[in-house]
């Protein structure tokens, strides 16, 4: 069930960010969602079995003052998403 929610949230986040970009509010949308996720990590923790934290400041921007995320963060998320799809854990509403 959790994997289904994660997949759904991905779609919703993409739609929200797409809409924000069209309104010239892309950075605000990204910051708002990033802040929400950080608050969730502080409240609920972070399952290191899913995404291993290799550095204290893993979740953030690159140090070259660019607006891009750290490579490991993106690669870890993509690997987890691929693993979820390939494992067949997505139930797509199956009971």
Coordinates of C-alpha atoms in Angstrom, one line a residue:
X1 CA 0.0 0.0 0.0
X2 CA 2.8 2.5 0.9
X3 CA 4.4 2.0 -2.6
X4 CA 1.0 2.9 -4.2
X5 CA 0.9 6.1 -2.1
X6 CA 4.5 7.0 -3.0
X7 CA 3.7 6.5 -6.7
X8 CA 0.6 8.6 -6.4
X9 CA 2.5 11.4 -4.6
X10 CA 5.1 11.4 -7.3
X11 CA 2.4 12.1 -9.9
X12 CA 0.8 14.8 -7.7
X13 CA 4.1 16.5 -7.0
X14 CA 4.9 16.5 -10.7
X15 CA 1.6 18.1 -11.5
X16 CA 1.9 20.7 -8.8
X17 CA 5.4 21.7 -9.8
X18 CA 4.4 21.8 -13.5
X19 CA 1.6 24.2 -12.6
X20 CA 3.9 26.3 -10.4
X21 CA 6.5 26.6 -13.2
X22 CA 3.8 27.8 -15.6
X23 CA 2.9 30.5 -13.1
X24 CA 6.6 31.5 -12.7
X25 CA 6.5 30.0 -9.2
X26 CA 8.7 27.0 -9.7
X27 CA 11.3 27.8 -7.1
X28 CA 8.5 28.6 -4.6
X29 CA 6.8 25.3 -5.3
X30 CA 10.1 23.3 -5.0
X31 CA 11.0 25.1 -1.7
X32 CA 7.5 24.5 -0.2
X33 CA 7.6 20.8 -1.0
X34 CA 11.2 20.4 0.1
X35 CA 10.4 22.1 3.4
X36 CA 7.4 19.8 3.9
X37 CA 9.5 16.8 3.3
X38 CA 12.2 18.0 5.7
X39 CA 9.5 18.6 8.4
X40 CA 8.3 15.0 7.8
X41 CA 11.8 13.6 8.1
X42 CA 12.2 15.4 11.4
X43 CA 8.8 14.2 12.7
X44 CA 8.8 10.6 11.4
X45 CA 12.5 9.8 10.7
X46 CA 14.1 8.3 7.6
X47 CA 14.2 4.6 6.8
X48 CA 17.8 4.1 6.0
X49 CA 17.0 0.7 4.5
X50 CA 15.3 2.5 1.6
X51 CA 17.7 5.4 0.9
X52 CA 21.0 5.2 2.7
X53 CA 22.2 8.6 3.9
X54 CA 25.8 8.8 3.0
X55 CA 26.4 12.4 4.2
X56 CA 24.8 14.6 6.8
X57 CA 23.6 17.2 4.2
X58 CA 22.6 14.7 1.6
X59 CA 19.2 16.2 1.1
X60 CA 19.9 19.6 -0.4
X61 CA 21.5 21.5 -3.2
X62 CA 24.9 21.1 -4.7
X63 CA 27.6 23.3 -3.1
X64 CA 28.4 25.2 -6.4
X65 CA 25.4 27.5 -5.7
X66 CA 23.4 25.8 -8.4
X67 CA 19.7 25.1 -8.0
X68 CA 20.3 21.4 -8.7
X69 CA 20.0 18.6 -6.2
X70 CA 23.0 16.5 -5.2
X71 CA 23.6 13.6 -7.6
X72 CA 23.3 10.9 -4.9
X73 CA 20.0 12.1 -3.8
X74 CA 18.5 11.9 -7.3
X75 CA 20.2 8.6 -8.1
X76 CA 19.0 7.0 -4.9
X77 CA 15.4 8.1 -5.5
X78 CA 15.4 6.8 -9.1
X79 CA 16.9 3.4 -8.0
X80 CA 14.2 3.0 -5.3
X81 CA 11.5 3.9 -7.8
X82 CA 12.8 1.4 -10.3
X83 CA 13.1 -1.3 -7.7
X84 CA 9.5 -0.7 -6.6
X85 CA 8.2 -1.1 -10.1
X86 CA 10.3 -4.1 -10.9
X87 CA 9.5 -5.9 -7.7
X88 CA 5.7 -5.9 -8.4
X89 CA 5.0 -4.3 -5.0
X90 CA 2.7 -1.7 -6.6
X91 CA -0.8 -3.0 -6.1
X92 CA -2.7 -0.6 -8.3
X93 CA -5.8 -0.9 -6.2
X94 CA -5.7 -4.7 -5.8
X95 CA -7.2 -6.0 -2.6

